[in-house]
Short mmCIF file of C-alpha atoms in Angstrom, two decimals:
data_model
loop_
_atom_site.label_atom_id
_atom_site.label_comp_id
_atom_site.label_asym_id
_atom_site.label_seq_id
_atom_site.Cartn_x
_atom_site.Cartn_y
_atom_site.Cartn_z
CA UNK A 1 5.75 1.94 13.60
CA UNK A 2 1.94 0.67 14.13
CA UNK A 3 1.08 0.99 10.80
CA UNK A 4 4.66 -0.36 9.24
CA UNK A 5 4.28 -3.36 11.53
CA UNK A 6 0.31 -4.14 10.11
CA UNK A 7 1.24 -3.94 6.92
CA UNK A 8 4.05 -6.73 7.10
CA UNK A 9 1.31 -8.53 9.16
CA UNK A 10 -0.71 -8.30 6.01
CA UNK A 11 2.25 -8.65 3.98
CA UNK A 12 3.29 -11.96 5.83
CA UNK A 13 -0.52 -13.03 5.55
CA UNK A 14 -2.55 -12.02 2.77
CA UNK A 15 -5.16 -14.18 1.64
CA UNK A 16 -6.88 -11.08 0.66
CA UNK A 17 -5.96 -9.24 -2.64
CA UNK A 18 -5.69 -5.30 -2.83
CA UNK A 19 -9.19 -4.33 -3.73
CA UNK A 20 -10.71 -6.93 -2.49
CA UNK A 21 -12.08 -6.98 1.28
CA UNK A 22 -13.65 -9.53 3.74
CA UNK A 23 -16.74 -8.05 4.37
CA UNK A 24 -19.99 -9.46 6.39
CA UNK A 25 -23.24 -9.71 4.60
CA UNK A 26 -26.73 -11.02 5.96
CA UNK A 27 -28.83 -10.95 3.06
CA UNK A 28 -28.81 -11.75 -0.78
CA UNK A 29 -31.13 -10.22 -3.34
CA UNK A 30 -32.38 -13.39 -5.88
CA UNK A 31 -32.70 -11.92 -8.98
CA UNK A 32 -34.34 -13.41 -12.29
CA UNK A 33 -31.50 -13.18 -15.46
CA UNK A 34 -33.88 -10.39 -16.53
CA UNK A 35 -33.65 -8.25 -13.34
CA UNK A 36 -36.65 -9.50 -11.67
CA UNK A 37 -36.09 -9.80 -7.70
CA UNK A 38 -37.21 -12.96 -7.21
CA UNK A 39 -36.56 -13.26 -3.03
CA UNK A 40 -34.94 -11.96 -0.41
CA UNK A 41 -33.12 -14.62 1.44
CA UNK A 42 -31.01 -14.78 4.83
CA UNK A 43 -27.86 -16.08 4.72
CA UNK A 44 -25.26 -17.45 7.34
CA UNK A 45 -27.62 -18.96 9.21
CA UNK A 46 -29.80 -18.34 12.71
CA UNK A 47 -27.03 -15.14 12.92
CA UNK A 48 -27.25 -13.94 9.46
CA UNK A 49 -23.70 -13.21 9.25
CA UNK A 50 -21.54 -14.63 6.59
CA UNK A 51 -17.74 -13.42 5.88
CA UNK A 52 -17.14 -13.33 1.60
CA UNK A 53 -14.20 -12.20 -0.09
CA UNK A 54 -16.17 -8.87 -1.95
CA UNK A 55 -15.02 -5.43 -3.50
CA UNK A 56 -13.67 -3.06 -0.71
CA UNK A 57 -15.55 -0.65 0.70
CA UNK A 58 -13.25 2.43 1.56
CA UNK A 59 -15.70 4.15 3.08
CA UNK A 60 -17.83 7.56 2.17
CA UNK A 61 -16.65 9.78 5.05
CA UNK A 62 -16.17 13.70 4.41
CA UNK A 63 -19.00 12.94 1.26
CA UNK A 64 -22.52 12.68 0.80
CA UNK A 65 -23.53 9.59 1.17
CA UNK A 66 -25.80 9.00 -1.75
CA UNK A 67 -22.46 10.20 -4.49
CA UNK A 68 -20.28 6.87 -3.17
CA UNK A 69 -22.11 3.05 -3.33
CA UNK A 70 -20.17 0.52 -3.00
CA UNK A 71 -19.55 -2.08 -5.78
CA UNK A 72 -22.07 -5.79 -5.15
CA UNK A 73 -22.56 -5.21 -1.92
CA UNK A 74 -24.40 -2.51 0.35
CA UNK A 75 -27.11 -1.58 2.48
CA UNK A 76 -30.82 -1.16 1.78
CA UNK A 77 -30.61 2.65 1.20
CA UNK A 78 -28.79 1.88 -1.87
CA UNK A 79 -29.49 -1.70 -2.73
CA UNK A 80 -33.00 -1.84 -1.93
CA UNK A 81 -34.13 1.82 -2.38
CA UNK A 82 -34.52 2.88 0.98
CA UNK A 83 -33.27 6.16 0.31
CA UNK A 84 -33.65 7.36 -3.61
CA UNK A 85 -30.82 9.23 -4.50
CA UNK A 86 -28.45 6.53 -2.86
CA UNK A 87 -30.28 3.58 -5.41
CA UNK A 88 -29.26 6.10 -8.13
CA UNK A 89 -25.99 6.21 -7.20
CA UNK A 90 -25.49 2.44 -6.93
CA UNK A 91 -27.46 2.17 -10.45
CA UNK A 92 -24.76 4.28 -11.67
CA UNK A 93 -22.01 2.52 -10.55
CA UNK A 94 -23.26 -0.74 -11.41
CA UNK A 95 -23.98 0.25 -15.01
CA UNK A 96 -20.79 2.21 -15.34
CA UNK A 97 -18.53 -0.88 -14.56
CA UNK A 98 -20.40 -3.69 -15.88
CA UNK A 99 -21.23 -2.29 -19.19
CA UNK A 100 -18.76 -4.06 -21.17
CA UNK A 101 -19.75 -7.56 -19.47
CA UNK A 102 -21.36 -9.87 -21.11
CA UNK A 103 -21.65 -12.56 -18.34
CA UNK A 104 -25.28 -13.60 -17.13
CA UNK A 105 -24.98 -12.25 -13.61
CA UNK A 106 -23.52 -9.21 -15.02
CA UNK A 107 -26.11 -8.36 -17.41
CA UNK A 108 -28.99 -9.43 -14.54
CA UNK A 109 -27.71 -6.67 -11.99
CA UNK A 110 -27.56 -4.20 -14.85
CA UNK A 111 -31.29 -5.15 -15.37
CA UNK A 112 -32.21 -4.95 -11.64
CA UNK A 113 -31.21 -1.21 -11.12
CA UNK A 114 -32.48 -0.49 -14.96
CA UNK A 115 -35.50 -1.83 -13.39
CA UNK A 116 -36.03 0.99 -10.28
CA UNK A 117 -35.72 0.15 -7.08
CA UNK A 118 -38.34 -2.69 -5.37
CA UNK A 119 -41.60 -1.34 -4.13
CA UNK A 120 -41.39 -1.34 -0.07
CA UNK A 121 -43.67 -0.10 2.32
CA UNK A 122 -43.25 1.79 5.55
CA UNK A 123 -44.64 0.65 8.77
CA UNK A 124 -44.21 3.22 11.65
CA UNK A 125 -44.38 2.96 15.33
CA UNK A 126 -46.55 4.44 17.79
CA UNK A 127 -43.69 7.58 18.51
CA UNK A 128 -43.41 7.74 14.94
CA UNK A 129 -40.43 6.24 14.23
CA UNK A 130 -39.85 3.17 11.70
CA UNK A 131 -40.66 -0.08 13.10
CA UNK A 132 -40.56 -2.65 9.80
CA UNK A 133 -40.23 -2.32 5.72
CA UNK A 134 -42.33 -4.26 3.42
CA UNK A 135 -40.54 -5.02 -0.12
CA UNK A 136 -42.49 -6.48 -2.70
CA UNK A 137 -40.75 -9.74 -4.50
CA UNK A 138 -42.19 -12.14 -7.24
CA UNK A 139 -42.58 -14.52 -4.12
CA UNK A 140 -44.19 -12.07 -2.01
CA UNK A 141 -43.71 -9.71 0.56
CA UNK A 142 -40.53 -9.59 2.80
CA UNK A 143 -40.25 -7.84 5.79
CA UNK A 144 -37.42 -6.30 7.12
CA UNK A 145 -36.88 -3.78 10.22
CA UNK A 146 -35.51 -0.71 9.93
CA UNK A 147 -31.85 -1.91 11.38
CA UNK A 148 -31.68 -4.66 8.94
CA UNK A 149 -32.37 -2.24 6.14
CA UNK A 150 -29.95 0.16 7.00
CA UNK A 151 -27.49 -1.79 8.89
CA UNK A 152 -27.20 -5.09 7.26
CA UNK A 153 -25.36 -5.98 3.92
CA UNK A 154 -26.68 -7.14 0.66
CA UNK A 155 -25.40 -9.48 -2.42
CA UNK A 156 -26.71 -11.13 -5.10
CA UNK A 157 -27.24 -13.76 -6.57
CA UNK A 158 -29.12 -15.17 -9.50
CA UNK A 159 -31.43 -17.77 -10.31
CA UNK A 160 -30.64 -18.55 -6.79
CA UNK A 161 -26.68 -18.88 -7.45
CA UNK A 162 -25.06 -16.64 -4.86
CA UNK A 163 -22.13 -15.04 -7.64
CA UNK A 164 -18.75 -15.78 -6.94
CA UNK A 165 -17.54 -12.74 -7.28
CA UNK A 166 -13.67 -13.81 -6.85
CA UNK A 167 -13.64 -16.42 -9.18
CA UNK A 168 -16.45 -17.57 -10.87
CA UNK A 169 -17.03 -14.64 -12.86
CA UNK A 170 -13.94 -13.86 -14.13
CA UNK A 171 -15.44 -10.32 -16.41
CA UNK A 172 -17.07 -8.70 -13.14
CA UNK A 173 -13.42 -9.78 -11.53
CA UNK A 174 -11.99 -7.37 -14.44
CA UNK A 175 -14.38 -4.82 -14.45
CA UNK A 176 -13.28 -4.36 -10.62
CA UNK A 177 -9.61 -4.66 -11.15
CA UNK A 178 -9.61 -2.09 -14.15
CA UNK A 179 -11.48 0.34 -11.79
CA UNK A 180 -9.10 -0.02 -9.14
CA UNK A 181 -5.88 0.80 -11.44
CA UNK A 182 -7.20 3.91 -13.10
CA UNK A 183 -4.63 5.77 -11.66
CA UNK A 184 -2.11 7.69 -13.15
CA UNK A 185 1.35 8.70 -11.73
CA UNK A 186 0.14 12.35 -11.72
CA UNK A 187 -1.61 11.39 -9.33
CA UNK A 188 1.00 9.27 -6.85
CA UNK A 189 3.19 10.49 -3.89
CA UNK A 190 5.39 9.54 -1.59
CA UNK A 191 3.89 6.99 0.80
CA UNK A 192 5.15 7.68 4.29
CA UNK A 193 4.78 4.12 5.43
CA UNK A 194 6.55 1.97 2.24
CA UNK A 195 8.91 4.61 1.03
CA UNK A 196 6.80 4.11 -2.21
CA UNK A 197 5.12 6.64 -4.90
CA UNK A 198 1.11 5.65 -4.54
CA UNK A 199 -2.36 7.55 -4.91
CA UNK A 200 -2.42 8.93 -1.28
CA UNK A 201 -5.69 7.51 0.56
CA UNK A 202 -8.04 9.97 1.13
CA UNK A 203 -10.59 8.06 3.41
CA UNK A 204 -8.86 5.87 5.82
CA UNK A 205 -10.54 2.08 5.79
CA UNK A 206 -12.14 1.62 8.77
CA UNK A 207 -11.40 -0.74 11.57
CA UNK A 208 -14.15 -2.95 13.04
CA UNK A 209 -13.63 -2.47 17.29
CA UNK A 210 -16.21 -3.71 19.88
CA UNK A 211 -17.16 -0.43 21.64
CA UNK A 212 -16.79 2.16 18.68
CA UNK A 213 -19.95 4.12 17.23
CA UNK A 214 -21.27 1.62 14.20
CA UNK A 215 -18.82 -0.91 15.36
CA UNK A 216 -16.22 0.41 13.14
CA UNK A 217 -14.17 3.42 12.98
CA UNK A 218 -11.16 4.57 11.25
CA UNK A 219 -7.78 3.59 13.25
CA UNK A 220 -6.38 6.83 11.35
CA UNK A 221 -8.72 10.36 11.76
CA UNK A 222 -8.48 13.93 12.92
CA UNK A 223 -11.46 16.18 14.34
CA UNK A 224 -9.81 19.35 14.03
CA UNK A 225 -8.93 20.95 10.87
CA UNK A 226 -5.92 22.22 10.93
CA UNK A 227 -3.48 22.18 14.45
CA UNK A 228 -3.34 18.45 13.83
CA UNK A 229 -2.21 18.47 10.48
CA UNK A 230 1.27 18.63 8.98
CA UNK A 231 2.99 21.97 8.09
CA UNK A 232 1.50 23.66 4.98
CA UNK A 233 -1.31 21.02 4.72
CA UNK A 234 -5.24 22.85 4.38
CA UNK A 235 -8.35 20.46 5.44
CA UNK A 236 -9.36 19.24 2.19
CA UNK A 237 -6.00 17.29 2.47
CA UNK A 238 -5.84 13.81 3.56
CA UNK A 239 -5.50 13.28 7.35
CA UNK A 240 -2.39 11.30 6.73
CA UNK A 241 0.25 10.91 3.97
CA UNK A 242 -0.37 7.02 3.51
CA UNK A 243 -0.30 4.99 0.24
CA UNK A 244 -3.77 3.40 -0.87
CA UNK A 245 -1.78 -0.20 -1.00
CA UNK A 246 -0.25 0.68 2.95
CA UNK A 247 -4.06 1.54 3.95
CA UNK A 248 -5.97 -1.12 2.87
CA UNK A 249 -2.70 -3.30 4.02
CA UNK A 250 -2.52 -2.37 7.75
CA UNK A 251 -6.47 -2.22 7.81
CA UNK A 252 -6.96 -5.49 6.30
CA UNK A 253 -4.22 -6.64 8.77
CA UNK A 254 -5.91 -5.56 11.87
CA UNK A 255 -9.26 -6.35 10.57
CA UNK A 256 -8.45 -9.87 10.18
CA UNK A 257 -6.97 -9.87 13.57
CA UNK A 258 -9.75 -9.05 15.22
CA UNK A 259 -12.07 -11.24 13.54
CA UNK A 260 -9.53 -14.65 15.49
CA UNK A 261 -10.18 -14.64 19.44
CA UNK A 262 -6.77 -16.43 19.62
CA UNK A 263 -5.15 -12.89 18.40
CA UNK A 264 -7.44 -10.48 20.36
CA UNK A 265 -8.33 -10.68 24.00
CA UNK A 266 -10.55 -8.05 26.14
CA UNK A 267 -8.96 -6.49 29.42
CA UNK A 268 -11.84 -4.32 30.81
CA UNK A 269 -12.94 -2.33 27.92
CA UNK A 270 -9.74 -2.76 26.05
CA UNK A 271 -9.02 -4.98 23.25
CA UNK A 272 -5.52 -6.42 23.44
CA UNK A 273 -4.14 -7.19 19.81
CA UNK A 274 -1.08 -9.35 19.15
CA UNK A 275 0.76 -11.19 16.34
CA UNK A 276 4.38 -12.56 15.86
CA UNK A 277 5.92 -12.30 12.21
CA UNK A 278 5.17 -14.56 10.02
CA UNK A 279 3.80 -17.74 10.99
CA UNK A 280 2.62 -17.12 14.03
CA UNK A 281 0.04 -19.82 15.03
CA UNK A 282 2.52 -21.55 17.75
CA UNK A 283 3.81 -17.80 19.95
CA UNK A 284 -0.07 -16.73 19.05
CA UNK A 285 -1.56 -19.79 21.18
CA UNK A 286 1.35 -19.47 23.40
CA UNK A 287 0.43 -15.83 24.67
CA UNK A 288 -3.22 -16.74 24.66
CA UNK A 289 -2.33 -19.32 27.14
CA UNK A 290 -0.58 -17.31 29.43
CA UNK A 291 -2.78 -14.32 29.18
CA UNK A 292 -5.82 -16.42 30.22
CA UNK A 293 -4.55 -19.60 31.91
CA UNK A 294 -7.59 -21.78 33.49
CA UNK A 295 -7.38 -23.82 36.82
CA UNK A 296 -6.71 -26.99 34.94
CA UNK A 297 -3.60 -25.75 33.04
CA UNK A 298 -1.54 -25.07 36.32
CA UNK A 299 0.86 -27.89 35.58
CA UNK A 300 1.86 -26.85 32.11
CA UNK A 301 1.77 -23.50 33.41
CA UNK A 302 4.38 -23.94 36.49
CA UNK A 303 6.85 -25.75 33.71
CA UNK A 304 6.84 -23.02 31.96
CA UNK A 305 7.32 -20.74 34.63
CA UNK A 306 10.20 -23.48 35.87
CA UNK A 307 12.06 -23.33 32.79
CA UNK A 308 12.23 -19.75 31.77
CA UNK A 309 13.22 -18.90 35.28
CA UNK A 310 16.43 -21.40 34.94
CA UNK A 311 16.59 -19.95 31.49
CA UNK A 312 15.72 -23.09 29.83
CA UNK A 313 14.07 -21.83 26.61
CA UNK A 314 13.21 -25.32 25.16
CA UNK A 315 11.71 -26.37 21.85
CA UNK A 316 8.01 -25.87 22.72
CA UNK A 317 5.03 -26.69 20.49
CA UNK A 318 6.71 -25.27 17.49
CA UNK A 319 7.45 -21.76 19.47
CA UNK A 320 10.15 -19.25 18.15
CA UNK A 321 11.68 -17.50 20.96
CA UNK A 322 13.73 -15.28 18.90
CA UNK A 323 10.94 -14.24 16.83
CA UNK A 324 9.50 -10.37 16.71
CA UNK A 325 5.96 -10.41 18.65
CA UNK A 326 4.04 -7.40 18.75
CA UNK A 327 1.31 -6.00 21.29
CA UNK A 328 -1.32 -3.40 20.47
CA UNK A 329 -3.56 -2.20 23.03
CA UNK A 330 -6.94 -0.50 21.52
CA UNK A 331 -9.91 1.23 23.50
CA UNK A 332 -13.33 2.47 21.94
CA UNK A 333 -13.45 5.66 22.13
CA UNK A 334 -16.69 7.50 20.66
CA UNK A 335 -16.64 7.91 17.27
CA UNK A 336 -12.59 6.98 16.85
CA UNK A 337 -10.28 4.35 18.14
CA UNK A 338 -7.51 5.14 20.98
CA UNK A 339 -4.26 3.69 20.88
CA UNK A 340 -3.35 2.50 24.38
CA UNK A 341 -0.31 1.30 24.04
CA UNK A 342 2.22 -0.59 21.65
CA UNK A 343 4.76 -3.00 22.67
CA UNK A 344 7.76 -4.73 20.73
CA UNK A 345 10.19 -7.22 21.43
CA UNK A 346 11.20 -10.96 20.97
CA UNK A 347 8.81 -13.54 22.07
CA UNK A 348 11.15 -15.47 24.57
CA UNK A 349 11.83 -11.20 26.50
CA UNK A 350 7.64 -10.92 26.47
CA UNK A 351 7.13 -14.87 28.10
CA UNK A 352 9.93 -14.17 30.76
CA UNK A 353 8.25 -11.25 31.77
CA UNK A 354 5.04 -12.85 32.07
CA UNK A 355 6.13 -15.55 34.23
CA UNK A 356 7.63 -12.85 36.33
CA UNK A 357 4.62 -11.62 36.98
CA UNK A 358 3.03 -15.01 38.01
CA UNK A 359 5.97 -15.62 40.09
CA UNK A 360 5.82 -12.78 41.55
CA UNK A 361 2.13 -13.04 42.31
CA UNK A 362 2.16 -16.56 43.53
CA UNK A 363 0.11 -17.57 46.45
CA UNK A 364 1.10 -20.42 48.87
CA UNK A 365 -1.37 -22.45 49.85
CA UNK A 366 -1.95 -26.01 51.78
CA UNK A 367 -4.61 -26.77 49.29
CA UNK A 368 -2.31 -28.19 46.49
CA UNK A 369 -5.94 -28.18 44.10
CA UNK A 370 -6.17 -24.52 44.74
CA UNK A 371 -4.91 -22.27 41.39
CA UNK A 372 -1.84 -20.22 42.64
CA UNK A 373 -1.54 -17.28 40.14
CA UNK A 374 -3.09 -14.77 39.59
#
C-alpha cells in the first residue's frame, strides 16, 4: 500500500518525466566544441548544490561499478578519470548514444572522452591517504579533494553554456528516450503495484534519507538471498516484482518529498513523511502547523482546537477535510531504510486526533503569555 500510494503521489504530481530524474550536481566540466576541457567550474553557489532535471540514475548495485555510468552526469571516477576503467565505461556510453547526433554539444562530449580522460595529480596525506586531486585544464590547474571527486556530481557544458539537457537539445533528448524504450514485451511482466505488464526493475532507485550510509539507500532491498524472497524465486532475481514505470514513480515521489521541509519533519532520528492526494499545499501546511506549533501561534491554534472539538469543521485556508492524507514514518538504518510506521485516513479523522492530544495535554496556568500545549 506504501508503494501504490507514492506512485499516485507521483502520479498526482509529476513534473518529472519517466527517465528523467532530479538529481544534485556541484560541478560542470567546460568543454571547447572540440573536446578540450576548458574549466572546471562550481555551480549553485557558496553550497555547490544545484537541483537539474537530468537522465536517471538507477543505480549500479549487485554490478561492478566501472560496467554501469550514468548518462551526462556522474562522479569523478568516471567523468574525470579518477578511476580508469569507470572513464571507459562512461566513454562508451556516451559514444554509443550520441553517435547519431549531430548537435554541437553532442559532438563536443563525444570529443571529450575520444580525447582520454584529463591529466590529474595525486596529493596524499601524511597516513597515506588522499588529501587533494590536481586536474589539468586549458585555464590551469583545479584542485579538488578526494570527497568532491568521488562524491560530487558532474555536467557539462560548452563554450561555457551549461546544456539543457531537457529542452534545448532536443537530439541528446532522443538519444535518451530511444534508450529508455528498447524494451521488448519478451521482456515485460506483471507489475505487482499497477496491475500492468512492464520490464521488472532490477535495481531499486534509491531514496535520499538523512541518516542512511551515502545519504541514500534503496526504500526496497533484501540482505539475504533467499528466505526473504518469494516462492520459487533464486537470488539473481529481482528483490521485488515491481514495474520500472511503478519504481522510478514511488521513488521519484518520495524523493521529491523529502527534498520540501513543509512535507517532511524530524522526530528524534525519524523522518516523518506526509502528503494528501492531489493538491495538497493547504492539509500539507495545515499538519506542519500542528506538528510544530510555535508560542506565537497559540491563538490560531486554540480555534482550531475549539472548533473541531464542537465538530465545527469550517472552510479553512483552502483545507479538504474529506480528503485522503497519508503518514509515513522512516528511520536510517545502516545501509537500508526502516519503515516505522504508515498511517491512512481522511484529513479532518488525523486533525481531530491531534487536537486531542493537545487537549488532552493542556496545562493551566495564571500566566495567560505562557504556551499551554505541549
Amino acid at each position: 500500500m506504501i508503494i501504490q500510494s507514492l506512485v499516485r503521489r507521483y502520479e498526482d504530481t509529476a513534473d518529472v518525466n519517466p527517465g528523467w530524474q532530479k538529481r544534485t550536481v556541484s560541478y560542470a566540466l567546460d568543454i571547447s566544441e572540440s573536446g578540450e576541457l576548458y574549466n572546471i567550474i562550481p555551480i549553485g553557489g557558496d553550497e555547490r548544490r544545484m537541483t537539474l532535471v537530468l537522465p536517471e540514475a538507477a543505480g549500479r548495485s549487485g554490478k561492478k561499478a566501472y560496467e554501469t555510468a550514468y548518462f551526462l552526469c556522474d562522479d569523478g571516477e568516471y567523468m574525470l578519470g579518477l578511476d580508469p576503467k569507470k572513464f571507459q565505461s562512461a566513454q562508451k556510453l556516451h559514444t554509443e548514444l550520441l553517435s547519431n547526433c549531430r548537435s554541437t554539444a553532442a559532438r563536443a562530449i563525444i570529443a571529450y572522452f575520444s580525447s582520454g580522460a584529463p591529466t590529474h595529480s595525486k596529493e596524499m596525506k601524511n597516513d597515506g591517504k588522499p588529501d587533494h586531486y590536481k586536474i589539468q585544464t586549458a585555464k590551469g590547474d583545479v584542485i579538488l579533494t578526494e570527497k568532491e571527486m568521488t562524491g560530487a556530481k558532474f555536467i557539462f557544458m560548452v563554450n561555457g553554456v551549461r546544456v539543457d539537457y531537457t529542452d534545448g537539445d532536443s537530439e541528446i533528448v532522443k538519444a535518451w528516450s530511444s534508450r529508455q524504450s528498447e524494451r521488448t514485451d519478451a521482456d515485460s511482466e506483471l507489475c505487482l503495484v499497477t496491475g500492468e505488464y512492464d520490464t521488472i526493475a532490477r535495481v531499486q532507485y534509491k531514496v535520499s534519507l538523512k541518516g542512511v550510509t551515502m545519504s541514500a539507500q534503496p526504500l526496497i532491498s533484501m540482505n539475504d538471498q533467499t528466505s526473504f524472497r518469494s516462492y520459487g524465486s533464486v537470488p539473481k532475481d529481482p528483490a521485488a516484482q515491481i514495474g520500472q514505470k511503478a519504481a522510478f514513480a514511488y521513488a521519484t515521489a518520495l524523493n521529491d518529498l523529502l527534498t520540501h521541509e513543509k512535507h517532511h519533519p524530524s522526530l528524534g532520528g525519524d523522518t516523518i513523511v506526509y502528503w494528501a492526494e492531489g493538491k495538497d499545499d493547504a492539509e500539507a501546511q495545515m499538519f506542519s502547523f500542528l506538528a510544530t506549533p510555535k508560542e506565537d501561534d497559540a491563538t490560531r491554534l486554540d480555534a482550531i482546537i475549539n472548533n473541531v472539538a464542537s465538530g465545527r469543521y469550517v472552510s479553512l485556508d483552502g483545507v479538504v477535510w474529506d480528503k485522503r492524507f497519508y503518514i509515513l514514518c522512516l528511520s536510517p538504518n545502516a545501509a537500508r531504510i526502516s519503515v516505522r510506521f504508515f498511517h491512512v485516513s481522511n484529513f479532518g479523522s488525523i486533525v481531530k486526533k491531534i487536537t486531542q492530544h493537545y487537549a488532552a495535554l493542556e496545562i493551566d496556568s495564571s500566566r495567560n503569555e505562557k504556551f499551554k500545549y505541549l
